[in-house]
Coordinates of C-alpha atoms and ligand atoms in Angstrom, one line a residue:
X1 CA -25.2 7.1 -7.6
X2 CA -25.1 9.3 -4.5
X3 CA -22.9 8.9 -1.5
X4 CA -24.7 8.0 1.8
X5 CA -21.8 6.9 3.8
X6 CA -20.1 8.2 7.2
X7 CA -19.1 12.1 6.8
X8 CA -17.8 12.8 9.6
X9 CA -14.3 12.7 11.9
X10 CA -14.1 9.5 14.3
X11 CA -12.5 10.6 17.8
X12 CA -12.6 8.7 20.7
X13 CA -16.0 6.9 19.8
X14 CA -18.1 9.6 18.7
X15 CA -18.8 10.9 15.2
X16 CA -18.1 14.6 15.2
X17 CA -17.5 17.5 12.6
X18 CA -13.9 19.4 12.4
X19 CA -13.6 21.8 14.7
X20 CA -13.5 24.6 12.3
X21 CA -16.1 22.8 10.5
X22 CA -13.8 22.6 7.1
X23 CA -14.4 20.0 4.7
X24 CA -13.5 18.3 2.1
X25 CA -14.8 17.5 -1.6
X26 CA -14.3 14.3 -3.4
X27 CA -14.2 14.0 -7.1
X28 CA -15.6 10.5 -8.8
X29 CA -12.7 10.1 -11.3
X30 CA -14.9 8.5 -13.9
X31 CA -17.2 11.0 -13.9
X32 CA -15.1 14.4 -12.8
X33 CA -18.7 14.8 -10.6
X34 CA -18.2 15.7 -7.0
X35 CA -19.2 12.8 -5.1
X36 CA -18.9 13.0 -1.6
X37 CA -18.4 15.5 0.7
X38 CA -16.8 14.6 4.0
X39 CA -15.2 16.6 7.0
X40 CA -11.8 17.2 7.0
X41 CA -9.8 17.6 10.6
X42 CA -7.4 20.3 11.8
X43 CA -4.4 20.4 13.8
X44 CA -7.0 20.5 16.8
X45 CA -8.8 18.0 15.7
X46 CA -5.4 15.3 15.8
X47 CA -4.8 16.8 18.7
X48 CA -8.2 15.1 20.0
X49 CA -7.6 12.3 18.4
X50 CA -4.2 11.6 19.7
X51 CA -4.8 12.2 23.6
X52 CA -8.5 9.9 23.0
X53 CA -5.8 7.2 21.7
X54 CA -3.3 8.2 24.5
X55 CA -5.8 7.5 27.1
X56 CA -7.1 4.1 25.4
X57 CA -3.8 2.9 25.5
X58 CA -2.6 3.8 28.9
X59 CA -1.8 0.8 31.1
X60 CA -4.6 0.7 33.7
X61 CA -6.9 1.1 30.7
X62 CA -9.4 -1.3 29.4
X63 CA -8.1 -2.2 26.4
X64 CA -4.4 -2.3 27.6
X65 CA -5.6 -5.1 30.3
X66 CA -7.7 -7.2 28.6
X67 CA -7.1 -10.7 27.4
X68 CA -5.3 -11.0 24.6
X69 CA -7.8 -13.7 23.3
X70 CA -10.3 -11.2 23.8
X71 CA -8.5 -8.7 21.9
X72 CA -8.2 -11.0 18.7
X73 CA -12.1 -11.8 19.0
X74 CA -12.4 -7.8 18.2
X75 CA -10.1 -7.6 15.6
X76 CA -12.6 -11.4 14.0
X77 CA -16.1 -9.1 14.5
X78 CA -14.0 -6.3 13.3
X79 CA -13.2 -8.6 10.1
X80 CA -17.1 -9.8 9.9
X81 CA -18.2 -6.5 9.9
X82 CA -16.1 -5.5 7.1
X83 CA -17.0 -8.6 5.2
X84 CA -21.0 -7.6 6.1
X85 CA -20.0 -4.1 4.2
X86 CA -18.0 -5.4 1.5
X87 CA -20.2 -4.3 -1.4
X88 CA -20.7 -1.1 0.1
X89 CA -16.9 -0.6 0.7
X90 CA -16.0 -1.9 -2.8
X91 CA -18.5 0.7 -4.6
X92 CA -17.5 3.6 -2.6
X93 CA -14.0 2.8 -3.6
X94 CA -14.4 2.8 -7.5
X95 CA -16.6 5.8 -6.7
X96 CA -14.2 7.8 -4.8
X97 CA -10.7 6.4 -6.3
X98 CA -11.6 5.2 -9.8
X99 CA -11.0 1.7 -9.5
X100 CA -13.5 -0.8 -11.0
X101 CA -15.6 -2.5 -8.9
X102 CA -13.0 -6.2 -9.2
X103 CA -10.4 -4.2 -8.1
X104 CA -11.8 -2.7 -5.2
X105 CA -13.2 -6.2 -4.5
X106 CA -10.1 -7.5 -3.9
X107 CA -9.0 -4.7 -2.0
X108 CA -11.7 -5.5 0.7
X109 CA -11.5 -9.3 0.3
X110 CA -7.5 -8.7 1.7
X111 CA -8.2 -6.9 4.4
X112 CA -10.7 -9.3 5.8
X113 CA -8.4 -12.0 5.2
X114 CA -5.4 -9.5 7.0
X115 CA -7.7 -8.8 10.0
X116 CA -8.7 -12.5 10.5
X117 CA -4.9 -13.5 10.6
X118 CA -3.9 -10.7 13.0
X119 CA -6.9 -11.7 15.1
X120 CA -5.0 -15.0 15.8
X121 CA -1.7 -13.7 16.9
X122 CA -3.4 -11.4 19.6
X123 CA -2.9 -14.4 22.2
X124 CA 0.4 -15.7 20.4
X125 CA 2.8 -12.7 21.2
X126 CA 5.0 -14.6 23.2
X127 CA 8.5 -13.8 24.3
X128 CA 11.7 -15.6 25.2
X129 CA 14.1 -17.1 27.9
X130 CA 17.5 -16.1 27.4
X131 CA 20.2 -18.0 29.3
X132 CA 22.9 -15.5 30.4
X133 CA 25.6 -16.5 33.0
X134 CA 25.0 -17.0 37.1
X135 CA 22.1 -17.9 38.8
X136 CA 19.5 -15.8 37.1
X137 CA 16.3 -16.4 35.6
X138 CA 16.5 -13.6 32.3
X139 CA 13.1 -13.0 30.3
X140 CA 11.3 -10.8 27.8
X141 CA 7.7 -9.5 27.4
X142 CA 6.3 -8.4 24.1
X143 CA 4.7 -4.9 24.9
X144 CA 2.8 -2.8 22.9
X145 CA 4.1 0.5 21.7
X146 CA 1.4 2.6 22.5
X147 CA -0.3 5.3 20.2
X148 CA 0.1 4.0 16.4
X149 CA -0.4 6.9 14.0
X150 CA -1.4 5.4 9.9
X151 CA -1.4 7.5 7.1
X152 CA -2.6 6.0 4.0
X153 CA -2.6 7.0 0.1
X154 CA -4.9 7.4 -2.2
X155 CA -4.0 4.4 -4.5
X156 CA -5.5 1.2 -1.9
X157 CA -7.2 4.1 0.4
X158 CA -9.0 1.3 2.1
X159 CA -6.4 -1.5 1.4
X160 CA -3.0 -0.2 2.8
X161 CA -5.0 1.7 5.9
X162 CA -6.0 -2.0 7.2
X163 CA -2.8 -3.5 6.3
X164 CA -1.0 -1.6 9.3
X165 CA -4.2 -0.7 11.6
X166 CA -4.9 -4.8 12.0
X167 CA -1.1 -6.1 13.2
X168 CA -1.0 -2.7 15.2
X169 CA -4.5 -3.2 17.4
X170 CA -3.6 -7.1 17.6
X171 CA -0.5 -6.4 19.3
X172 CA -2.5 -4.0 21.7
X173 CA -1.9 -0.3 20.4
X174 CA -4.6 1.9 20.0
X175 CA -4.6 4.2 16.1
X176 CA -5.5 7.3 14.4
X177 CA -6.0 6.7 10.9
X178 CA -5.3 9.5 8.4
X179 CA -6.5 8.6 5.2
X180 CA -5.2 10.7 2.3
X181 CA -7.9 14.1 1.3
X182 CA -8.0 12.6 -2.1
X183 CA -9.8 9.6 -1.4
X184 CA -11.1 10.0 2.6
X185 CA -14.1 8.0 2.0
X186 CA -13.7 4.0 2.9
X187 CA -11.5 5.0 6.2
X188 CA -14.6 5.6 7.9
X189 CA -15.8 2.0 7.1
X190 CA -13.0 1.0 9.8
X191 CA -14.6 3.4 12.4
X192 CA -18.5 2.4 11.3
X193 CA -16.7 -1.5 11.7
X194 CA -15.4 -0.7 15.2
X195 CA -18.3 0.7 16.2
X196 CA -20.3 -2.1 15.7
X197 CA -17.6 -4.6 17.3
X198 CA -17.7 -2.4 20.2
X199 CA -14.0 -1.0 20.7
X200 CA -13.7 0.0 23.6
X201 CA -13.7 4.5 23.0
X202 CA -10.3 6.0 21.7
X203 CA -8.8 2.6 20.6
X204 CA -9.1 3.6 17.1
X205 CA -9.6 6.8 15.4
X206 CA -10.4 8.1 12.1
X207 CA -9.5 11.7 10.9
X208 CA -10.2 12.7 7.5
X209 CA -7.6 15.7 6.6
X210 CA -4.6 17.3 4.5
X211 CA -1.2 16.2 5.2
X212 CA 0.0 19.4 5.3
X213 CA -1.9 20.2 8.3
X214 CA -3.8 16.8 10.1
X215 CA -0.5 14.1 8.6
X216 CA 2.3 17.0 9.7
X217 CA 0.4 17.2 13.4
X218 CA 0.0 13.9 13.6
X219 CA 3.6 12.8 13.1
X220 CA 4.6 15.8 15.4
X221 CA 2.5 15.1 18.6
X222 CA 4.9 14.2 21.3
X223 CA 1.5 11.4 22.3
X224 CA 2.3 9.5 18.9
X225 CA 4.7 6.3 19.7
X226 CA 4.7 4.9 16.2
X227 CA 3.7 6.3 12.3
X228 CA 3.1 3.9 10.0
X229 CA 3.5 6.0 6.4
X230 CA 2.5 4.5 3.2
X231 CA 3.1 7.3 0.2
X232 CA 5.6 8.6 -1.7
X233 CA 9.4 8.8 -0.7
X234 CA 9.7 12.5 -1.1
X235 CA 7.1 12.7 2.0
X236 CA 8.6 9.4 3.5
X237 CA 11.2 11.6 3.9
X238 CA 10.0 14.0 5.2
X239 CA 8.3 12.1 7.8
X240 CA 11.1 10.9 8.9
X241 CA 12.8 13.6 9.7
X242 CA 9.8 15.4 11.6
X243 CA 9.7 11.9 13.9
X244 CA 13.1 12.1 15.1
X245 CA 12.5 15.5 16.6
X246 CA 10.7 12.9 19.3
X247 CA 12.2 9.7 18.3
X248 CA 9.1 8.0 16.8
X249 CA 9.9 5.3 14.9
X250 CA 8.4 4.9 11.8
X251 CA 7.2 2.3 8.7
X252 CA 7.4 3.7 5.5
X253 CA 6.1 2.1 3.2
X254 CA 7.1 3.9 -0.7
X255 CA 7.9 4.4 -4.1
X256 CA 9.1 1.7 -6.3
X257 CA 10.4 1.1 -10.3
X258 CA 9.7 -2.3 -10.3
X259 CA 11.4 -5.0 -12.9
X260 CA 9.7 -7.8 -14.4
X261 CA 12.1 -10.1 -16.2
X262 CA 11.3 -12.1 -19.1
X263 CA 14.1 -14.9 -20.0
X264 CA 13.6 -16.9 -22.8
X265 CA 12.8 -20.3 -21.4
X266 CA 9.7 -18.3 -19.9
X267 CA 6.1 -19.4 -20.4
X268 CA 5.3 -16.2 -22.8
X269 CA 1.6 -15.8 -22.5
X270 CA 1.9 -16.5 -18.8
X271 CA 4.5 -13.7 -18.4
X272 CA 2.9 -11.5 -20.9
X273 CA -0.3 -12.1 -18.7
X274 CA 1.7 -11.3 -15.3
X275 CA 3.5 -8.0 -17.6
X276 CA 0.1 -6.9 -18.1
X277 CA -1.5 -6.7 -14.7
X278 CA 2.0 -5.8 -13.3
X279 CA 1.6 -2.9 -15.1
X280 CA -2.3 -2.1 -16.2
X281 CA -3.8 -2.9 -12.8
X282 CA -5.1 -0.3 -10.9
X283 CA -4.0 1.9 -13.8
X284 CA -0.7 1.8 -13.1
X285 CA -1.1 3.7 -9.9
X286 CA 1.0 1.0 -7.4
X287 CA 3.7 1.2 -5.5
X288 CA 4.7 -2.2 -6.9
X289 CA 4.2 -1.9 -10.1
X290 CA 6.3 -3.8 -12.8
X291 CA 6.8 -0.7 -14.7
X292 CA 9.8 -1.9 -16.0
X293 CA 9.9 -5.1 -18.7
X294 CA 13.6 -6.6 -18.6
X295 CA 12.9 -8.9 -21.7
X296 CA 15.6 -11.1 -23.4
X297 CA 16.6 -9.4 -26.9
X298 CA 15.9 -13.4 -28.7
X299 CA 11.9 -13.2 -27.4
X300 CA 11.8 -8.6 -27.4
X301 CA 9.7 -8.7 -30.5
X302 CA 7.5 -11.7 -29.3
X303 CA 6.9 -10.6 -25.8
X304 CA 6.5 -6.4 -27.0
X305 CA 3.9 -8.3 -29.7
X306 CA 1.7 -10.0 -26.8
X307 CA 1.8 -7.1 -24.2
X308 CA 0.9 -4.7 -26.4
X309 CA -1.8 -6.8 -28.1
X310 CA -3.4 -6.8 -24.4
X311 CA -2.4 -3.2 -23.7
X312 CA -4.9 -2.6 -26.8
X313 CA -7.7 -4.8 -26.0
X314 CA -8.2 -3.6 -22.0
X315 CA -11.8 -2.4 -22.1
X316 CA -11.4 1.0 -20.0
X317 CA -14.0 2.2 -17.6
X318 CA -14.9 2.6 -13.5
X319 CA -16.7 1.9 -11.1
X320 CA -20.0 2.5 -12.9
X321 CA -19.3 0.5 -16.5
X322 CA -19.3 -3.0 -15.6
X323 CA -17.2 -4.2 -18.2
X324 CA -14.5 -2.0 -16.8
X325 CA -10.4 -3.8 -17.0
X326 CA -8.9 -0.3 -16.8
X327 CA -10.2 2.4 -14.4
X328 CA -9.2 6.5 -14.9
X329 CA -6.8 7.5 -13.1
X330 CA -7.2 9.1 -9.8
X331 CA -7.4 13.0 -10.4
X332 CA -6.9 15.5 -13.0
X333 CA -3.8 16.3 -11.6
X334 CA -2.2 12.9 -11.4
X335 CA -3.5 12.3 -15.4
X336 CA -1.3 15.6 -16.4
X337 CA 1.8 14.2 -14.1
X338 CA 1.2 11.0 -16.1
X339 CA 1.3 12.4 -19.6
X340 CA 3.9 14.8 -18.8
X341 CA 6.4 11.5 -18.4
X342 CA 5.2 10.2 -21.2
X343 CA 6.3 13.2 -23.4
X344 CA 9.3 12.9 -21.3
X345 CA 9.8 9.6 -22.5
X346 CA 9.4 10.8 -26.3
X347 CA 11.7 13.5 -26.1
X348 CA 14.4 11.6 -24.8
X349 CA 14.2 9.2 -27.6
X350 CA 11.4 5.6 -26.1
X351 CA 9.5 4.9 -29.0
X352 CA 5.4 4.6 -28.3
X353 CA 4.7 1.1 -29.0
X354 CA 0.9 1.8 -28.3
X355 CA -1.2 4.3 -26.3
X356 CA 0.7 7.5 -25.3
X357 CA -2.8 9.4 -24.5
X358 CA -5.6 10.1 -23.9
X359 CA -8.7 7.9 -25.1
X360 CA -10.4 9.4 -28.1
X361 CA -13.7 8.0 -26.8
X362 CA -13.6 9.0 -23.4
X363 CA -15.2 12.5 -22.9
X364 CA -15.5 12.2 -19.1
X365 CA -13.2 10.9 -16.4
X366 CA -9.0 11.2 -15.9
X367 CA -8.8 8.5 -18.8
X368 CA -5.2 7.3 -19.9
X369 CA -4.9 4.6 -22.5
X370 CA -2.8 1.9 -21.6
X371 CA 1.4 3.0 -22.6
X372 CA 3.7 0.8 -23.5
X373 CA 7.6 2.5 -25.1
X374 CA 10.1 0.3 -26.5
X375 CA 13.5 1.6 -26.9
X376 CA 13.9 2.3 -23.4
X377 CA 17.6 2.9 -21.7
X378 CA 17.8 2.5 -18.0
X379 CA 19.1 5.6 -17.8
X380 CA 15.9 7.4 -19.5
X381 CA 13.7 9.5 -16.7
X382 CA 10.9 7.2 -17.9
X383 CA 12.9 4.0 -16.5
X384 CA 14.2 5.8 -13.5
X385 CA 11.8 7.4 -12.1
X386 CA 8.5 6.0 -10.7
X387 CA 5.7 7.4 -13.0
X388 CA 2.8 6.0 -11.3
X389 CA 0.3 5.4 -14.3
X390 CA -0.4 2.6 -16.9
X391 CA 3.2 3.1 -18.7
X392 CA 5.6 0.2 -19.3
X393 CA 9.1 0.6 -20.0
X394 CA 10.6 -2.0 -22.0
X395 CA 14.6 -2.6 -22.1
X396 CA 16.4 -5.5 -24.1
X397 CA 19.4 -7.1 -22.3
X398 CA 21.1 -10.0 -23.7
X399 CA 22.2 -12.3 -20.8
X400 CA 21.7 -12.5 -16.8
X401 CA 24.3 -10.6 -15.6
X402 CA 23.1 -8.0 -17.8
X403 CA 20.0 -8.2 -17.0
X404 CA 20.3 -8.5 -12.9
X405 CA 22.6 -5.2 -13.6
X406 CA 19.6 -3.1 -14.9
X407 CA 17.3 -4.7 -12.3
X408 CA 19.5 -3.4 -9.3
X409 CA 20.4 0.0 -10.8
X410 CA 17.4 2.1 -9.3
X411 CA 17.3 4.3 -6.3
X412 CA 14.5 1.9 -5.6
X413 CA 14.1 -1.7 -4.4
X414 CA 10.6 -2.4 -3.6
X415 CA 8.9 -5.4 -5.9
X416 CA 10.8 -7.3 -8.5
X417 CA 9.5 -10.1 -11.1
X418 CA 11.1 -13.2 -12.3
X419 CA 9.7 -15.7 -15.8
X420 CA 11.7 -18.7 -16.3
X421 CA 11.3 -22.3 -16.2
X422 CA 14.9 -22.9 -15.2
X423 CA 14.7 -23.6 -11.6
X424 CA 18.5 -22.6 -11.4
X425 CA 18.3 -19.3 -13.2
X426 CA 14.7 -18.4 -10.5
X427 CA 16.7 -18.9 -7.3
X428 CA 20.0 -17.2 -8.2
X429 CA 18.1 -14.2 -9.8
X430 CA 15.9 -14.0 -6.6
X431 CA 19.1 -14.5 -4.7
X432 CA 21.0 -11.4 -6.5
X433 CA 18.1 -8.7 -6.4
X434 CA 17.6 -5.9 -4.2
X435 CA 14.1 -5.9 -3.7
X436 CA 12.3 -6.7 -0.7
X437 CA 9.8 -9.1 -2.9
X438 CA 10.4 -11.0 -5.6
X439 CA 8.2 -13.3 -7.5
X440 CA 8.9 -16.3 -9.7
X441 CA 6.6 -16.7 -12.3
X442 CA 3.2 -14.8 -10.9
X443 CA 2.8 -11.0 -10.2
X444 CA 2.6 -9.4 -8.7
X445 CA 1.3 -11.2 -5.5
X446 CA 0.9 -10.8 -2.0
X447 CA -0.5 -12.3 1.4
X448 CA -1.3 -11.0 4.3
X449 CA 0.9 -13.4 5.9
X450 CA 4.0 -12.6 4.0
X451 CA 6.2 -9.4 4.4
X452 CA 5.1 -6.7 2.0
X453 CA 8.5 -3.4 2.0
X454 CA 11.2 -2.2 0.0
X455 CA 15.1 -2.1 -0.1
X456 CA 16.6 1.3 -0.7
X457 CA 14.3 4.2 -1.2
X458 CA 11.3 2.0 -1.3
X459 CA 11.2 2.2 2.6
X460 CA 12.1 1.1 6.1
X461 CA 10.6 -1.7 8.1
X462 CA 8.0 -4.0 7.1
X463 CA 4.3 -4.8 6.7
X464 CA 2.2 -8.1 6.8
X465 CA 3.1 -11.5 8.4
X466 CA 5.2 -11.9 11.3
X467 CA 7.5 -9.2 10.3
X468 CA 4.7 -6.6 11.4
X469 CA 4.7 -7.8 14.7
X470 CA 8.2 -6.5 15.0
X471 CA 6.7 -3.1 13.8
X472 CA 4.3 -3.3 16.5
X473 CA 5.5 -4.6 19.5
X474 CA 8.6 -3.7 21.8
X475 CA 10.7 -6.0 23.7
X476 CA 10.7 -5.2 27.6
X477 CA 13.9 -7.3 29.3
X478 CA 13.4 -8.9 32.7
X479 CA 16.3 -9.8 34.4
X480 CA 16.2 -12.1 37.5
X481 CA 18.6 -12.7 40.4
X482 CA 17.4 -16.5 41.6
X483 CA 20.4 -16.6 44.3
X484 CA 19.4 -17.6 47.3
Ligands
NAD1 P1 1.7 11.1 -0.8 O1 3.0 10.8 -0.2 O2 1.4 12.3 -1.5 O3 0.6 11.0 0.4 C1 0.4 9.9 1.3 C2 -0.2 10.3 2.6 O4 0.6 11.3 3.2 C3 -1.6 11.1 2.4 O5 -2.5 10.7 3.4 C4 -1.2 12.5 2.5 O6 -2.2 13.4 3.0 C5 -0.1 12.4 3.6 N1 0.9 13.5 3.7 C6 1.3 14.4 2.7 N2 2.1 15.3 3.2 C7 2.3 15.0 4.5 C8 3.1 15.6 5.6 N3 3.9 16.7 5.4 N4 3.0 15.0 6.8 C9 2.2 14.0 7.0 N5 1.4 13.4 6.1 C10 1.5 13.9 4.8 O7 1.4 9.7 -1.6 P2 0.1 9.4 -2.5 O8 0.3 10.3 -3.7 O9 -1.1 9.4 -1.8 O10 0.4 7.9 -2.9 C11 1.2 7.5 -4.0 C12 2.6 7.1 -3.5 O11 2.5 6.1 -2.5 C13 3.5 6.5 -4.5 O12 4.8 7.0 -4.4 C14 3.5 5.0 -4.2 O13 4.6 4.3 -4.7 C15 3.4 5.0 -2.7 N6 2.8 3.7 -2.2 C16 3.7 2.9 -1.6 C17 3.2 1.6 -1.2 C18 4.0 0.6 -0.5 O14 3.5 -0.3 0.2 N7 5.4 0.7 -0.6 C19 1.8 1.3 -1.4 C20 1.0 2.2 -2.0 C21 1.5 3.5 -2.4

């Protein structure tokens, strides 16, 4: 099926072609066929984008003044027109990223449901009265921050883009969205859903590009007050460093080595379930993954016997097989980065419990079959380091201090998973983990209304729910002298 989506770069309500009129070429994953071509903006082209968003956002301007209330009922037609698009959206995302068709569903199902919550704390960003000594009257107003820069990855191209553009244009910022060049194509739904809501020009911008040249000048223009990252932490890094040349803050959302822990008064086929699309989803390629199995050594051979009796019957296939579980992964490049670790894993000694390559009956498409190793030390590459494909690591422990030990030895902290029916043993495992989320018997699982980051190398700051609002909004003092 052939591409007839938006093409080109979003600046300051118009649809226009880069400047030097580069492009770029997206592959279909499934099919290794190019699918769409789109443009793909230069440093002058950010530099547009940025001083359109500048101006949007300046005080005087349109969208800086208007009622809040107002301001949410954009972000609701915003939300309807994405809802009107959904199946649109949802196939250009398996096309372009590999995903099948339910997955990319639920991609555009959240960010409808994250736009319509936003939309209601437009009018609710309130601040406080502080009582401070003498006859003053002290208070603070919630302001905006200004210019929000987003750059998203290729994993939830359309997911994790809405996830920080909704809570930054609630809270009155204008964007520039820079979706990653692999997957470039469902950012320009945002600007096609703008459009039609009527944003007011500049308030949100959508730039298509490498990061090399449109993310590096868009986290170095001096006009940008805020970058909200999602990626790896080797560029999250990076990031960060180029934004304190102007003190920018930054959100950075990143890597993770998440572990799902299986004690033995668990619900096995629940947890085996929740093992499965911890790990399997997306084919493996999430930040939050639960590519870790902490299982008890008294249920190992049980549990290993379940996950990889599902690992084995996950029907692969992409946006265009319908009875797709598993997609391909996203590029050829990733798949070799994938099976590299996986050979990594053999040679220092995991054993492959099932999978370990590529599908035999897959001719076409970044296939990997679903990996699960046994035999797995903590201190293997394969357990330390975030491979971002469908390959579980499984490591025994034998109690909970043992087992909260493993959990918490990783440079990361982002996502962690909990299976037991003693209410106990939940909280004060929840209680002794450093992760930014943990969840008790489900995973993994996310709202838009609760806060989505990582301890450690997984990041700084937060996304979703109220915490976002912190992300996006500065706090201006007013201090009073009421003597008379
Ligand atoms: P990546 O870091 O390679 O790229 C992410 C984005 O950064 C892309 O848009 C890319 O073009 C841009 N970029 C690259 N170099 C840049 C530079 N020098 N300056 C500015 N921008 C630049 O990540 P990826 O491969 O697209 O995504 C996978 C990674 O994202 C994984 O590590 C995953 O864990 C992480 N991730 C984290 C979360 C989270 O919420 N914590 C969610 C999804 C993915």
């Amino acid at each position: 099926m052939s591409y007839d989506g938006p093409t080109e770069l979003y600046i300051d309500g118009e649809w226009t072609a880069a400047e030097n009129g580069e492009t770029i070429e997206t592959v279909d994953p499934a099919t290794e066929e190019t699918y769409a071509t789109v443009a793909c903006a230069s440093a002058e082209d950010v530099t547009h984008a940025v001083a359109a968003a500048d101006a949007a956002a300046e005080r005087g301007s349109e969208w800086r003044t208007m009622s809040p209330s107002d301001r949410g009922a954009y972000l609701r037609t915003m939300a309807d027109e994405i809802e009107a698009m959904a199946d649109e959206i949802g196939l250009v995302e398996s096309h372009d990223n590999g995903k099948t068709p339910f997955e990319a569903s639920l991609d555009v199902d959240m960010v409808v449901d994250t736009f319509r919550y936003y939309a209601g704390w437009a009018d609710k960003l309130t601040g406080e009265t502080i009582p401070v000594p003498g006859n003053r009257l002290d208070y603070t107003l919630q302001e905006p921050l200004g210019v929000t820069a987003h750059i998203a990855p290729w994993n939830y191209p359309f997911q994790l883009a809405g996830r920080s553009l909704a809570p930054a244009l609630a809270c009155g910022n204008t964007a520039v969205l820079k979706p990653s060049n692999t997957t470039p194509l469902t950012a320009l739904y945002y600007a096609k859903a703008a459009e039609a809501a009527g944003l007011p020009d500049g308030v949100l911008n959508v730039i298509p590009g490498r990061g090399s040249e449109a993310g590096s000048a868009l986290v170095s223009d001096p006009a940008v007050d805020h970058v909200a990252f999602t990626g790896s932490t080797g560029v999250g890094k990076h990031i960060m460093s180029e934004a304190a040349d102007n003190v920018t803050g930054v959100t950075l959302e990143l890597g993770g080595k998440g572990p799902n822990m299986v004690f033995p008064d668990a619900d096995l086929e629940a947890a085996s379930k929740g093992v499965h699309y911890g790990i399997f989803m997306n084919c493996g390629q999430m930040c939050w993954a639960g590519s870790r199995l902490l299982v008890h050594e008294d249920i190992h051979d049980e549990v290993v016997e379940r996950v990889v009796n599902r690992a084995e019957a996950t029907p692969l296939g992409s946006g265009i097989d319908d009875d797709g579980r598993m997609g391909p992964a996203v590029s050829e490049s990733h798949r070799e980065e994938v099976l590299d670790y996986i050979q990594t894993g053999i040679e220092e000694g995991a054993t492959v419990a099932t999978g370990g390559g590529i599908p035999e009956d897959k001719e076409r498409g970044y296939f990997i079959e679903p990996t699960v190793f046994t035999d797995v030390t903590n201190d293997m590459t394969i357990a330390r380091e975030e491979i971002f494909g469908p390959v579980l690591s499984v490591i025994e422990f034998s109690d909970d201090e043992e087992a909260i030990e493993i959990a918490n030895d990783s440079p990361f902290g982002l996502s962690a998973g909990v299976w037991t029916n003693n209410i106990n043993r939940a909280h004060d495992t929840a209680a002794r983990l450093d992760y930014g989320m943990v969840s008790i018997n489900e995973y993994p699982q996310t709202f838009p209304q609760t806060p989505f980051g990582g301890f450690k190398e997984s990041g700084v700051g937060r996304e979703q729910g109220t915490e976002a609002i912190k992300e996006y909004t500065q706090a201006k003092n007013v201090n009073v002298n009421i003597d008379r």
